[in-house]
Each structure stands twice: as C-alpha cells, then as structure tokens.
Amino acid sequence: MSMFAGGSGLTLDEPVGPLDPTLPTHAEGSLLRRYGPLVPVSLPGGVRTWAATTHEASRIVLEHHPHLVKSPAYWGALQRGELPDGWPLLPFIVGESMLFADGADHRRLRRAVIPAFTPRRVAALAPRIELLTRELLDELSVAADSAPDATVDLKERFAYPLALRIICELFGITGEERQISLRDHYANMLDLAASDTERHAAALGLHEDLRLLVAAKRVAPGDDLTSDLVRTTDGIGMGEGGTDQPGGSKGDDRLTEKELIDTLQLVLIAGHETVLNALTNTVHALLTHPDQLDLLREGEHDWAAALEAGLVWDGPLRNLYMRFAVQDTEILGTTVRKGEPVIVLLAASDRHGTAGPEAGFDITRSHRGHLAFGAGPHFCIGAPLARLEGSIALRELFRRHPRLSLGVSPEELEYVVSPAVNGVTALPVRLG
Ligand code: HEM
C-alpha cells in the first residue's frame, strides 16, 4: 500500500474493479458507494481513476476545489505516455474548449458563448421551439393515424430530432442532411464499439462539417452562435489591442481557429445528447409513475418541475470526466495524489442525492442543489435552454397525447451501453 494512502486506505494502485457500462447506472453507483465516497476504479484499457460516488463527494469535486483542475496537462498518466494508443475516452478529456480549461483561459472561452445564452436570447427561442415541437408531433400523429395500435419510438421520432433541430437552429445550420451528418459523426466518434479507424474517420468528418460551417458564416454571417464565435475569433467588434495569442494580452478575448471548432463541437455534443436523453428519461419516469403524471394533468404542478425531477431521478449523464489533482489532496478521508484523475458518477450520485435513496421520482419535492447541470465554474451554460426545451416538449407531448402509454413493459427496455450517457436505447410508446 502506498505511503500516501489516506484515511480510507484506498489507493489508485489497487482499483476496486472496472467501471462497467453494461451494468445499470444506479446499480453500479450503489455497488461502488459501498467502498466509500471516493473509489479507485479502472476504465477501458486499464486506465485508472478515482470515482466520486456520493452527492457530497461529487459536489466537492465539481465545485471549485482549489486543487482539482480540468486541464489534462496535469494528468500524470497522460504526460508519462501511459494511455493505450487510440484510447476511446480521450475526446471526453482532451480538447481546446472551455470544458478542458481553467482560470483565465476558461473564462475567456466561456465568455465567447455566453451572449448566445442570455435570458433574453434563450426566451426569444421559445416560439421556435414550440413550432418545431408541434411539427414533430404532427408527424407522429400522422404515423399513429395510419397504424393506431402500433408503437412508435419516442426517443428516435421525437426527442432526438427535436434536440438536434434546436441545436442546429442555434448554430445557424439549415438542411436536414447537414444536421444528421453532424450527429452521425459525433455519435460514431464516441462509439466504444467502433474501431479506432472508424472513430478517427468520424472525428475528421465532424471537424470538416464544422470547418465548412465556419467558412460559410465568414462569408455570410447570421444571427447565430457560429457567427458570434467567428466574430470573436476574427476580433471583429472587440476594439483595439488584439494579438494572435488568445488570452495573451489584456482585453483580448479572441479564440484560435482550433478553439472555435472545439467550442462548436462541445456545444453540439453537450447540448444534444444531454437534452434528448433528459427528455426521454423524464417521459419514461412519468409513464411509470402515473400518480405523478396525474398531478401534472390536474395542473397542480408545472412541466418544469417534472423535468427537474426527471433530471434528478434518472439524469442523462452517467459519468463526468475528468478533474486532476495539482497536489496531493484529501477528499472526505481519501488522498488523491498529485497528477491523479477524478471522475463523477453523476446520475447515480444525484439520485442517491440530497433526499436519500428512498425518495423516488417525486415532482412535488424541491430539487434545489441537484448536480445534473454540474456545479462550480463549469456549471452548464445551456441549463436555461435545456429547461425551456424540456418543459415545452413535455407540455406539448402530453397535451397532444393525453393517453400516451409505454408500448412495452418497463423490464423490456434496454439501456445504452456508454461510458458517459445514461438513457434507454429506445422508448416505444402508444400514442393512444
Ligand atoms: C438536460 C440537458 C443538459 C444537461 C444535463 C447538461 C449537463 C451539463 C454538465 C453536468 C456540465 C458540467 C460538465 C463538467 O463540469 O465537467 C455541463 C457543461 C456544459 N454544458 Fe450542459 N447540459 C445540458 C444541456 C446543455 C445545452 C442545451 C447546452 C448548449 C446548447 C449545453 C452546453 C454546455 C457547455 C458549453 C458546458 C461547458 C461549460 C464549461 O465548461 O464552463 N448543455 N452541462
């Protein structure tokens, strides 16, 4: 046992086992929690990390712990060249967007997208979100009319295209083909079952799609996030004093071309996969808790409360990657050594959360303090948009189909096998 071992006696030299994405998210969380709030585990390829298993530990890790940072420059194993070639989880951990930056660099990268998410800009999207939602529900109704007893996959036919259309609207991307190409590329890039070559090709494809989008917006800018970021990158409307070194001189908020593309890639993935699974998981929770659905139908609670309860009961993010210790750091009796990584078992620690494991899916409870959108300096920028999308989608869906029901028994639902996402592969429903 290492001389650095803290009070728990656990060290990264002896992982308690591998994280297993084939296990149900919450069962795995309960299993690991038995070892303590911070547990050493191994990831695919034998890469080791600490995992926060409780709400308290997760909050400490996410909030601005002075000795935990996001920059992979502080990851000992990466710097020592110990990761397997083509390690599939690397895109979750390395990049040149705000998600992988700290301090002044993080603030600069985050500032560049903030204007797209002000309360005014988000509220202005409401009519478009309502329209897109109704269009998709119209398409579903046509399908249901032609085969009234058939089931439809609500994830594939509603949650997925709705979340994708909204993010593409934000980016200023029109044309269904381009939207689907983006999504396919990023899904393949993060697919653990794909080969190294396939993942690499998908990453190149996504980069190329985004590069072409940026080039188009340089020629014909619009009122969208991509054009905002291009303006910031090119230093347009930023006053005097810009240099080519981002963050290098006082008042220079410019992005590099790589940061611009990586920021778009982050917002695309962070803003699509999360929303679509949050929506699917919440509908799933409501259909399996009809007493809660009745409270909503009777108007006693609003749809925003349903989304919040869904996020806590079955959040869309299984694991959050990674923070690194800049020095030996004690967290709840366990020592994380300098250069070691920590991840957060987000969905499991949130369900276990503030109200205790027995609390259940309850839309009447206050869910203040949950961690589904993170905490601290990297708190989700898109939370207001996600909340708006989710509550409009739930309201319109159940208004249009008040007798919506699950098309299979809950035990038949299958879960996505993913190191990051928590959600079902499909949600078959009867529209009624
Ligand atoms: C229900 C939906 C969503 C959930 C559950 C969610 C969750 C999260 C979480 C947990 C983080 C913190 C990551 C960390 O600390 O490592 C985060 C960050 C982020 N989210 Fe979201 N998110 C959602 C929707 C969105 C949307 C709609 C957008 C944008 C369109 C978005 C953009 C971002 C960005 C840019 C960050 C990085 C912030 C930073 O590093 O400073 N998210 N999100």
CSV table of C-alpha atoms and ligand atoms in Angstrom, one decimal:
chain,number,residue,atom,x,y,z
A,1,MET,CA,0.0,0.0,0.0
A,2,SER,CA,1.3,3.5,-0.9
A,3,MET,CA,2.8,5.7,1.8
A,4,PHE,CA,0.4,8.4,0.5
A,5,ALA,CA,-2.7,6.4,1.3
A,6,GLY,CA,-5.3,8.5,3.1
A,7,GLY,CA,-7.7,7.5,5.9
A,8,SER,CA,-9.8,5.3,3.7
A,9,GLY,CA,-6.8,3.1,2.9
A,10,LEU,CA,-7.8,3.1,-0.8
A,11,THR,CA,-5.2,4.0,-3.4
A,12,LEU,CA,-5.2,4.2,-7.2
A,13,ASP,CA,-2.6,1.4,-7.3
A,14,GLU,CA,-5.4,-1.0,-6.3
A,15,PRO,CA,-8.7,-0.3,-8.2
A,16,VAL,CA,-11.7,-2.0,-6.6
A,17,GLY,CA,-12.8,-3.0,-10.1
A,18,PRO,CA,-13.5,-1.8,-13.7
A,19,LEU,CA,-16.3,0.6,-14.4
A,20,ASP,CA,-18.8,-1.5,-16.3
A,21,PRO,CA,-21.1,0.4,-18.8
A,22,THR,CA,-23.2,-2.8,-19.2
A,23,LEU,CA,-24.3,-2.5,-15.6
A,24,PRO,CA,-27.4,-0.4,-14.9
A,25,THR,CA,-26.2,3.1,-13.9
A,26,HIS,CA,-27.8,3.2,-10.5
A,27,ALA,CA,-26.9,-0.4,-9.6
A,28,GLU,CA,-23.3,0.3,-10.4
A,29,GLY,CA,-23.4,3.5,-8.3
A,30,SER,CA,-24.8,1.6,-5.2
A,31,LEU,CA,-22.2,-1.1,-5.6
A,32,LEU,CA,-19.3,1.3,-5.7
A,33,ARG,CA,-20.7,3.5,-2.9
A,34,ARG,CA,-20.2,0.6,-0.5
A,35,TYR,CA,-16.4,1.2,-0.8
A,36,GLY,CA,-16.7,4.9,0.1
A,37,PRO,CA,-17.4,8.3,-1.3
A,38,LEU,CA,-14.2,8.2,-3.5
A,39,VAL,CA,-13.3,4.9,-5.0
A,40,PRO,CA,-10.4,3.9,-7.3
A,41,VAL,CA,-11.7,2.2,-10.5
A,42,SER,CA,-10.3,1.2,-13.9
A,43,LEU,CA,-11.6,2.4,-17.2
A,44,PRO,CA,-11.3,0.6,-20.6
A,45,GLY,CA,-7.7,-0.1,-21.4
A,46,GLY,CA,-6.8,-0.4,-17.7
A,47,VAL,CA,-6.6,3.4,-17.3
A,48,ARG,CA,-7.2,4.2,-13.6
A,49,THR,CA,-9.2,7.0,-12.0
A,50,TRP,CA,-10.9,7.9,-8.8
A,51,ALA,CA,-14.7,8.0,-9.0
A,52,ALA,CA,-16.9,10.1,-6.7
A,53,THR,CA,-19.9,8.0,-5.7
A,54,THR,CA,-21.9,10.2,-3.4
A,55,HIS,CA,-23.6,13.6,-3.7
A,56,GLU,CA,-21.3,15.1,-1.2
A,57,ALA,CA,-18.1,13.9,-2.8
A,58,SER,CA,-19.4,14.8,-6.3
A,59,ARG,CA,-20.2,18.3,-5.2
A,60,ILE,CA,-16.8,18.8,-3.6
A,61,VAL,CA,-15.1,17.6,-6.9
A,62,LEU,CA,-17.3,19.8,-9.2
A,63,GLU,CA,-17.3,22.9,-7.1
A,64,HIS,CA,-14.2,24.9,-7.3
A,65,HIS,CA,-11.9,22.6,-5.3
A,66,PRO,CA,-8.7,24.6,-5.2
A,67,HIS,CA,-6.5,21.6,-6.0
A,68,LEU,CA,-8.6,19.9,-8.8
A,69,VAL,CA,-8.3,21.3,-12.3
A,70,LYS,CA,-9.6,20.3,-15.8
A,71,SER,CA,-6.5,20.8,-17.9
A,72,PRO,CA,-5.1,17.4,-18.9
A,73,ALA,CA,-1.7,19.0,-18.7
A,74,TYR,CA,-1.9,17.9,-15.1
A,75,TRP,CA,-2.8,14.3,-15.8
A,76,GLY,CA,0.2,12.2,-14.7
A,77,ALA,CA,-0.6,9.1,-16.8
A,78,LEU,CA,-1.2,11.2,-20.0
A,79,GLN,CA,2.0,13.1,-19.5
A,80,ARG,CA,4.0,9.9,-18.9
A,81,GLY,CA,2.6,8.4,-22.2
A,82,GLU,CA,0.8,5.6,-20.3
A,83,LEU,CA,-2.5,5.7,-22.2
A,84,PRO,CA,-3.2,3.0,-24.8
A,85,ASP,CA,-2.9,4.2,-28.5
A,86,GLY,CA,-6.3,5.5,-29.8
A,87,TRP,CA,-7.8,5.4,-26.2
A,88,PRO,CA,-11.5,5.9,-27.0
A,89,LEU,CA,-12.3,8.1,-24.0
A,90,LEU,CA,-9.8,10.7,-24.9
A,91,PRO,CA,-12.4,13.0,-26.7
A,92,PHE,CA,-14.1,13.4,-23.3
A,93,ILE,CA,-10.9,14.6,-21.7
A,94,VAL,CA,-8.7,16.5,-24.2
A,95,GLY,CA,-9.6,19.4,-26.4
A,96,GLU,CA,-9.3,23.2,-26.7
A,97,SER,CA,-12.7,24.3,-25.4
A,98,MET,CA,-13.8,25.7,-22.1
A,99,LEU,CA,-14.6,22.2,-20.8
A,100,PHE,CA,-10.9,21.4,-20.6
A,101,ALA,CA,-9.6,24.8,-19.4
A,102,ASP,CA,-9.1,26.5,-16.1
A,103,GLY,CA,-8.8,30.0,-14.7
A,104,ALA,CA,-8.4,33.0,-17.1
A,105,ASP,CA,-8.4,30.7,-20.2
A,106,HIS,CA,-11.6,29.0,-19.1
A,107,ARG,CA,-13.3,32.4,-18.5
A,108,ARG,CA,-12.2,33.7,-21.9
A,109,LEU,CA,-13.5,30.6,-23.8
A,110,ARG,CA,-16.8,30.7,-21.8
A,111,ARG,CA,-17.3,34.4,-22.3
A,112,ALA,CA,-17.3,33.8,-26.1
A,113,VAL,CA,-20.5,31.7,-26.0
A,114,ILE,CA,-22.3,33.5,-23.1
A,115,PRO,CA,-24.1,36.0,-25.4
A,116,ALA,CA,-25.9,33.2,-27.1
A,117,PHE,CA,-27.4,32.0,-23.7
A,118,THR,CA,-28.5,35.2,-22.1
A,119,PRO,CA,-32.1,35.0,-20.6
A,120,ARG,CA,-33.2,37.3,-23.5
A,121,ARG,CA,-31.7,35.2,-26.3
A,122,VAL,CA,-33.0,32.0,-24.7
A,123,ALA,CA,-36.5,33.3,-24.1
A,124,ALA,CA,-36.6,34.5,-27.8
A,125,LEU,CA,-36.1,30.9,-28.9
A,126,ALA,CA,-39.4,29.8,-27.2
A,127,PRO,CA,-41.7,30.4,-30.2
A,128,ARG,CA,-39.3,28.4,-32.5
A,129,ILE,CA,-39.0,25.6,-30.0
A,130,GLU,CA,-42.8,25.4,-29.8
A,131,LEU,CA,-43.1,25.4,-33.6
A,132,LEU,CA,-40.5,22.6,-34.0
A,133,THR,CA,-42.2,20.6,-31.2
A,134,ARG,CA,-45.6,20.9,-32.9
A,135,GLU,CA,-44.2,20.0,-36.3
A,136,LEU,CA,-42.7,16.8,-34.9
A,137,LEU,CA,-45.9,15.9,-33.0
A,138,ASP,CA,-47.8,16.4,-36.3
A,139,GLU,CA,-45.5,13.9,-38.0
A,140,LEU,CA,-46.0,11.5,-35.1
A,141,SER,CA,-49.8,11.9,-35.3
A,142,VAL,CA,-49.8,11.0,-39.0
A,143,ALA,CA,-47.9,7.8,-38.2
A,144,ALA,CA,-50.3,7.0,-35.3
A,145,ASP,CA,-53.4,7.6,-37.5
A,146,SER,CA,-52.1,5.2,-40.1
A,147,ALA,CA,-51.4,2.4,-37.6
A,148,PRO,CA,-53.3,3.1,-34.4
A,149,ASP,CA,-52.2,0.0,-32.5
A,150,ALA,CA,-48.5,0.3,-33.5
A,151,THR,CA,-45.9,1.6,-31.1
A,152,VAL,CA,-43.5,4.4,-32.0
A,153,ASP,CA,-40.1,5.0,-30.6
A,154,LEU,CA,-40.4,8.4,-28.9
A,155,LYS,CA,-36.6,8.7,-28.5
A,156,GLU,CA,-35.9,8.3,-32.2
A,157,ARG,CA,-39.0,10.1,-33.6
A,158,PHE,CA,-39.4,12.9,-31.1
A,159,ALA,CA,-36.6,13.6,-28.6
A,160,TYR,CA,-33.7,13.0,-30.9
A,161,PRO,CA,-34.9,15.2,-33.9
A,162,LEU,CA,-36.2,17.9,-31.6
A,163,ALA,CA,-33.0,18.4,-29.7
A,164,LEU,CA,-31.0,18.2,-32.9
A,165,ARG,CA,-33.1,20.8,-34.7
A,166,ILE,CA,-32.9,23.2,-31.8
A,167,ILE,CA,-29.1,23.0,-31.5
A,168,CYS,CA,-28.7,23.4,-35.3
A,169,GLU,CA,-31.0,26.4,-35.2
A,170,LEU,CA,-28.7,27.9,-32.5
A,171,PHE,CA,-25.7,27.2,-34.8
A,172,GLY,CA,-27.5,28.6,-37.9
A,173,ILE,CA,-27.5,25.3,-39.7
A,174,THR,CA,-30.4,24.6,-42.0
A,175,GLY,CA,-30.9,21.4,-44.1
A,176,GLU,CA,-31.8,18.1,-42.5
A,177,GLU,CA,-28.9,16.3,-44.3
A,178,ARG,CA,-26.3,18.5,-42.7
A,179,GLN,CA,-27.9,18.2,-39.3
A,180,ILE,CA,-27.9,14.4,-39.5
A,181,SER,CA,-24.3,14.3,-40.8
A,182,LEU,CA,-23.1,16.2,-37.8
A,183,ARG,CA,-24.9,13.9,-35.4
A,184,ASP,CA,-23.8,10.7,-37.1
A,185,HIS,CA,-20.2,11.9,-37.0
A,186,TYR,CA,-20.2,12.7,-33.3
A,187,ALA,CA,-22.1,9.5,-32.3
A,188,ASN,CA,-19.6,7.4,-34.2
A,189,MET,CA,-16.7,9.3,-32.7
A,190,LEU,CA,-17.9,8.5,-29.2
A,191,ASP,CA,-18.9,4.9,-30.0
A,192,LEU,CA,-16.8,2.5,-28.0
A,193,ALA,CA,-17.9,-0.4,-30.2
A,194,ALA,CA,-16.4,1.2,-33.3
A,195,SER,CA,-12.8,0.5,-34.4
A,196,ASP,CA,-10.0,3.1,-33.9
A,197,THR,CA,-10.1,3.7,-37.7
A,198,GLU,CA,-13.9,4.4,-37.7
A,199,ARG,CA,-13.7,6.7,-34.7
A,200,HIS,CA,-10.8,8.6,-36.3
A,201,ALA,CA,-12.7,8.9,-39.6
A,202,ALA,CA,-15.8,10.2,-37.7
A,203,ALA,CA,-13.7,12.8,-35.8
A,204,LEU,CA,-12.3,14.0,-39.1
A,205,GLY,CA,-15.8,14.1,-40.6
A,206,LEU,CA,-17.2,16.2,-37.7
A,207,HIS,CA,-14.2,18.6,-37.9
A,208,GLU,CA,-14.8,19.0,-41.6
A,209,ASP,CA,-18.5,19.7,-41.2
A,210,LEU,CA,-17.8,22.3,-38.6
A,211,ARG,CA,-14.9,23.9,-40.7
A,212,LEU,CA,-17.3,24.2,-43.7
A,213,LEU,CA,-19.9,25.8,-41.4
A,214,VAL,CA,-17.4,28.3,-40.1
A,215,ALA,CA,-16.3,29.1,-43.6
A,216,ALA,CA,-19.9,29.7,-44.7
A,217,LYS,CA,-20.6,32.0,-41.8
A,218,ARG,CA,-17.4,34.0,-42.5
A,219,VAL,CA,-18.9,34.8,-46.0
A,220,ALA,CA,-22.5,35.3,-44.9
A,221,PRO,CA,-22.8,35.8,-41.1
A,222,GLY,CA,-26.2,35.5,-39.4
A,223,ASP,CA,-27.8,36.0,-36.0
A,224,ASP,CA,-26.5,32.7,-34.6
A,225,LEU,CA,-23.8,31.2,-32.3
A,226,THR,CA,-21.4,30.3,-35.1
A,227,SER,CA,-21.4,33.8,-36.5
A,228,ASP,CA,-20.9,35.2,-32.9
A,229,LEU,CA,-17.9,32.9,-32.4
A,230,VAL,CA,-16.4,33.7,-35.8
A,231,ARG,CA,-16.6,37.4,-35.0
A,232,THR,CA,-14.8,36.8,-31.6
A,233,THR,CA,-12.2,34.7,-33.4
A,234,ASP,CA,-11.6,37.4,-36.0
A,235,GLY,CA,-11.5,40.1,-33.4
A,236,ILE,CA,-14.4,41.9,-35.0
A,237,GLY,CA,-16.1,44.5,-32.8
A,238,MET,CA,-13.6,43.9,-30.0
A,239,GLY,CA,-11.7,47.2,-30.1
A,240,GLU,CA,-8.0,47.7,-30.3
A,241,GLY,CA,-5.2,45.7,-28.9
A,242,GLY,CA,-5.9,42.2,-30.2
A,243,THR,CA,-3.0,39.8,-30.8
A,244,ASP,CA,-2.8,36.4,-32.4
A,245,GLN,CA,-2.2,34.9,-29.0
A,246,PRO,CA,-5.5,34.3,-27.3
A,247,GLY,CA,-5.7,35.4,-23.7
A,248,GLY,CA,-2.2,36.7,-24.2
A,249,SER,CA,-2.9,40.4,-23.8
A,250,LYS,CA,-5.2,42.2,-21.5
A,251,GLY,CA,-8.7,42.6,-23.0
A,252,ASP,CA,-8.1,40.2,-25.9
A,253,ASP,CA,-10.9,37.7,-26.0
A,254,ARG,CA,-10.1,36.2,-29.4
A,255,LEU,CA,-10.3,32.4,-30.0
A,256,THR,CA,-7.9,30.4,-32.2
A,257,GLU,CA,-9.4,28.6,-35.1
A,258,LYS,CA,-9.0,25.3,-33.2
A,259,GLU,CA,-10.7,26.7,-30.2
A,260,LEU,CA,-13.6,27.9,-32.4
A,261,ILE,CA,-14.1,24.4,-33.9
A,262,ASP,CA,-13.7,22.7,-30.5
A,263,THR,CA,-16.2,25.1,-28.9
A,264,LEU,CA,-18.8,24.3,-31.6
A,265,GLN,CA,-18.1,20.6,-31.1
A,266,LEU,CA,-18.5,20.9,-27.3
A,267,VAL,CA,-21.8,22.8,-27.6
A,268,LEU,CA,-23.1,20.3,-30.2
A,269,ILE,CA,-22.5,17.3,-28.1
A,270,ALA,CA,-23.2,18.9,-24.7
A,271,GLY,CA,-26.4,20.4,-26.0
A,272,HIS,CA,-27.8,17.5,-28.0
A,273,GLU,CA,-27.1,14.1,-26.3
A,274,THR,CA,-28.0,15.5,-22.9
A,275,VAL,CA,-31.3,17.1,-23.8
A,276,LEU,CA,-32.5,14.1,-25.8
A,277,ASN,CA,-31.8,11.7,-23.0
A,278,ALA,CA,-33.2,14.0,-20.3
A,279,LEU,CA,-36.4,14.3,-22.2
A,280,THR,CA,-36.6,10.5,-22.9
A,281,ASN,CA,-35.8,9.6,-19.3
A,282,THR,CA,-38.4,12.1,-17.9
A,283,VAL,CA,-41.1,10.7,-20.2
A,284,HIS,CA,-40.1,7.2,-19.1
A,285,ALA,CA,-40.3,8.2,-15.4
A,286,LEU,CA,-43.7,9.9,-15.9
A,287,LEU,CA,-45.2,6.9,-17.7
A,288,THR,CA,-44.0,4.5,-15.0
A,289,HIS,CA,-45.3,6.9,-12.2
A,290,PRO,CA,-48.9,7.6,-13.2
A,291,ASP,CA,-49.7,9.3,-9.9
A,292,GLN,CA,-47.1,12.0,-10.8
A,293,LEU,CA,-48.5,12.4,-14.3
A,294,ASP,CA,-52.0,12.9,-12.8
A,295,LEU,CA,-50.6,15.8,-10.7
A,296,LEU,CA,-49.4,17.5,-13.9
A,297,ARG,CA,-52.6,16.8,-15.8
A,298,GLU,CA,-54.6,18.3,-13.0
A,299,GLY,CA,-52.4,21.4,-13.3
A,300,GLU,CA,-51.1,21.2,-9.7
A,301,HIS,CA,-47.5,21.3,-10.8
A,302,ASP,CA,-45.8,22.6,-13.9
A,303,TRP,CA,-43.8,20.7,-16.5
A,304,ALA,CA,-40.6,22.4,-15.5
A,305,ALA,CA,-41.0,20.6,-12.1
A,306,ALA,CA,-41.4,17.3,-14.0
A,307,LEU,CA,-38.2,17.9,-15.9
A,308,GLU,CA,-36.3,18.8,-12.8
A,309,ALA,CA,-37.5,15.6,-11.0
A,310,GLY,CA,-36.5,13.6,-14.1
A,311,LEU,CA,-33.0,15.0,-14.1
A,312,VAL,CA,-32.5,14.0,-10.5
A,313,TRP,CA,-34.2,10.6,-10.7
A,314,ASP,CA,-32.5,9.5,-13.9
A,315,GLY,CA,-30.1,12.1,-15.2
A,316,PRO,CA,-28.8,11.9,-18.8
A,317,LEU,CA,-25.1,11.9,-17.8
A,318,ARG,CA,-23.8,8.7,-16.4
A,319,ASN,CA,-20.2,9.8,-15.7
A,320,LEU,CA,-18.4,13.2,-15.9
A,321,TYR,CA,-14.7,13.2,-17.0
A,322,MET,CA,-12.2,14.4,-15.5
A,323,ARG,CA,-10.5,16.6,-12.9
A,324,PHE,CA,-6.8,16.3,-12.0
A,325,ALA,CA,-5.1,16.9,-8.7
A,326,VAL,CA,-2.4,19.6,-8.9
A,327,GLN,CA,-1.1,18.4,-5.5
A,328,ASP,CA,-1.8,15.6,-3.0
A,329,THR,CA,-5.4,16.4,-1.9
A,330,GLU,CA,-7.6,14.9,0.7
A,331,ILE,CA,-11.3,14.5,-0.1
A,332,LEU,CA,-13.5,13.0,2.6
A,333,GLY,CA,-10.7,11.0,4.1
A,334,THR,CA,-9.2,9.7,0.9
A,335,THR,CA,-5.9,11.1,-0.6
A,336,VAL,CA,-5.8,11.8,-4.3
A,337,ARG,CA,-2.2,12.1,-5.3
A,338,LYS,CA,-0.8,14.8,-7.5
A,339,GLY,CA,-1.5,14.0,-11.2
A,340,GLU,CA,-4.3,11.5,-10.4
A,341,PRO,CA,-7.7,11.9,-12.1
A,342,VAL,CA,-11.2,12.0,-10.6
A,343,ILE,CA,-14.5,11.4,-12.3
A,344,VAL,CA,-18.0,11.9,-11.1
A,345,LEU,CA,-20.7,9.2,-11.2
A,346,LEU,CA,-23.2,11.9,-11.9
A,347,ALA,CA,-26.6,10.2,-12.4
A,348,ALA,CA,-26.1,7.8,-9.6
A,349,SER,CA,-24.8,10.3,-7.1
A,350,ASP,CA,-27.7,12.7,-7.9
A,351,ARG,CA,-30.4,10.0,-7.5
A,352,HIS,CA,-28.8,8.9,-4.2
A,353,GLY,CA,-28.6,12.7,-3.5
A,354,THR,CA,-29.9,15.2,-1.1
A,355,ALA,CA,-33.2,13.4,-0.3
A,356,GLY,CA,-31.7,9.9,0.2
A,357,PRO,CA,-32.0,6.8,-1.9
A,358,GLU,CA,-35.6,6.0,-1.0
A,359,ALA,CA,-37.0,9.4,-2.1
A,360,GLY,CA,-38.2,8.1,-5.5
A,361,PHE,CA,-39.4,10.1,-8.5
A,362,ASP,CA,-41.3,13.0,-7.0
A,363,ILE,CA,-42.3,16.1,-8.9
A,364,THR,CA,-43.7,17.8,-5.7
A,365,ARG,CA,-40.3,17.8,-3.9
A,366,SER,CA,-37.8,20.7,-4.1
A,367,HIS,CA,-34.8,19.5,-6.1
A,368,ARG,CA,-32.6,22.5,-5.3
A,369,GLY,CA,-29.0,21.7,-5.1
A,370,HIS,CA,-29.0,18.8,-7.6
A,371,LEU,CA,-25.9,18.3,-9.7
A,372,ALA,CA,-27.4,17.3,-13.1
A,373,PHE,CA,-26.1,20.5,-14.6
A,374,GLY,CA,-22.8,20.3,-12.7
A,375,ALA,CA,-21.6,22.9,-10.2
A,376,GLY,CA,-18.9,25.4,-9.8
A,377,PRO,CA,-17.1,27.2,-12.7
A,378,HIS,CA,-18.1,24.7,-15.3
A,379,PHE,CA,-21.8,24.8,-14.4
A,380,CYS,CA,-23.8,24.1,-17.6
A,381,ILE,CA,-24.1,27.2,-19.8
A,382,GLY,CA,-27.1,25.7,-21.6
A,383,ALA,CA,-29.2,24.9,-18.5
A,384,PRO,CA,-31.8,27.6,-19.1
A,385,LEU,CA,-32.2,26.5,-22.8
A,386,ALA,CA,-32.4,22.8,-21.7
A,387,ARG,CA,-35.1,23.7,-19.1
A,388,LEU,CA,-37.0,25.6,-21.7
A,389,GLU,CA,-36.8,22.9,-24.4
A,390,GLY,CA,-37.7,20.2,-21.8
A,391,SER,CA,-40.7,21.9,-20.4
A,392,ILE,CA,-42.1,22.9,-23.8
A,393,ALA,CA,-41.6,19.4,-25.2
A,394,LEU,CA,-43.3,17.6,-22.2
A,395,ARG,CA,-46.2,20.1,-22.1
A,396,GLU,CA,-46.9,19.8,-25.8
A,397,LEU,CA,-46.4,16.0,-25.9
A,398,PHE,CA,-48.9,15.2,-23.1
A,399,ARG,CA,-51.3,17.9,-24.3
A,400,ARG,CA,-51.4,16.3,-27.8
A,401,HIS,CA,-51.4,12.7,-26.5
A,402,PRO,CA,-53.0,12.7,-23.1
A,403,ARG,CA,-53.3,8.9,-23.2
A,404,LEU,CA,-49.7,8.2,-24.0
A,405,SER,CA,-48.5,4.9,-22.6
A,406,LEU,CA,-45.4,2.7,-22.6
A,407,GLY,CA,-45.5,0.2,-25.6
A,408,VAL,CA,-43.6,-2.5,-23.7
A,409,SER,CA,-43.2,-3.5,-20.1
A,410,PRO,CA,-40.5,-1.4,-18.3
A,411,GLU,CA,-38.4,-4.6,-17.8
A,412,GLU,CA,-38.1,-4.9,-21.6
A,413,LEU,CA,-36.4,-1.5,-22.0
A,414,GLU,CA,-32.7,-1.7,-22.9
A,415,TYR,CA,-30.1,0.8,-21.8
A,416,VAL,CA,-27.4,2.4,-23.9
A,417,VAL,CA,-24.0,0.9,-23.2
A,418,SER,CA,-21.9,4.1,-22.8
A,419,PRO,CA,-19.2,5.4,-20.6
A,420,ALA,CA,-20.9,8.8,-20.5
A,421,VAL,CA,-24.6,8.6,-21.3
A,422,ASN,CA,-27.5,7.3,-19.2
A,423,GLY,CA,-30.6,6.5,-21.2
A,424,VAL,CA,-32.6,3.9,-22.9
A,425,THR,CA,-31.8,2.8,-26.5
A,426,ALA,CA,-35.4,3.3,-27.5
A,427,LEU,CA,-38.7,4.3,-25.8
A,428,PRO,CA,-41.5,2.5,-27.5
A,429,VAL,CA,-44.9,4.2,-26.7
A,430,ARG,CA,-48.5,4.0,-27.8
A,431,LEU,CA,-49.9,7.4,-28.5
A,432,GLY,CA,-53.4,6.4,-27.6
B,1,HEM,C1,-30.6,18.4,-19.8
B,1,HEM,C2,-29.6,18.9,-20.5
B,1,HEM,C3,-28.2,19.1,-20.0
B,1,HEM,C4,-27.5,18.6,-19.0
B,1,HEM,C5,-28.0,17.5,-18.0
B,1,HEM,C6,-26.2,19.2,-19.0
B,1,HEM,C7,-25.2,18.9,-18.1
B,1,HEM,C8,-24.0,19.6,-18.0
B,1,HEM,C9,-23.0,19.4,-17.0
B,1,HEM,C10,-23.1,18.3,-15.9
B,1,HEM,C11,-21.9,20.2,-17.2
B,1,HEM,C12,-20.7,20.3,-16.4
B,1,HEM,C13,-19.5,19.5,-17.0
B,1,HEM,C14,-18.3,19.4,-16.1
B,1,HEM,O1,-18.3,20.1,-15.0
B,1,HEM,O2,-17.4,18.7,-16.4
B,1,HEM,C15,-22.3,20.9,-18.5
B,1,HEM,C16,-21.4,21.8,-19.0
B,1,HEM,C17,-21.7,22.4,-20.2
B,1,HEM,N1,-22.9,22.4,-20.9
B,1,HEM,FE1,-24.6,21.3,-20.4
B,1,HEM,N2,-26.1,20.1,-20.0
B,1,HEM,C18,-27.3,20.1,-20.7
B,1,HEM,C19,-27.7,20.9,-21.8
B,1,HEM,C20,-26.9,21.8,-22.4
B,1,HEM,C21,-27.2,22.6,-23.6
B,1,HEM,C22,-28.6,22.6,-24.2
B,1,HEM,C23,-26.1,23.2,-23.9
B,1,HEM,C24,-25.9,24.2,-25.1
B,1,HEM,C25,-26.7,24.3,-26.1
B,1,HEM,C26,-25.0,22.9,-23.0
B,1,HEM,C27,-23.8,23.4,-23.0
B,1,HEM,C28,-22.8,23.1,-22.1
B,1,HEM,C29,-21.5,23.7,-22.1
B,1,HEM,C30,-20.9,24.6,-23.2
B,1,HEM,C31,-20.8,23.3,-21.0
B,1,HEM,C32,-19.4,23.6,-20.6
B,1,HEM,C33,-19.3,24.7,-19.5
B,1,HEM,C34,-17.9,24.9,-19.0
B,1,HEM,O3,-17.0,24.1,-19.2
B,1,HEM,O4,-17.7,26.0,-18.5
B,1,HEM,N3,-25.5,22.0,-22.1
B,1,HEM,N4,-23.5,20.5,-18.9
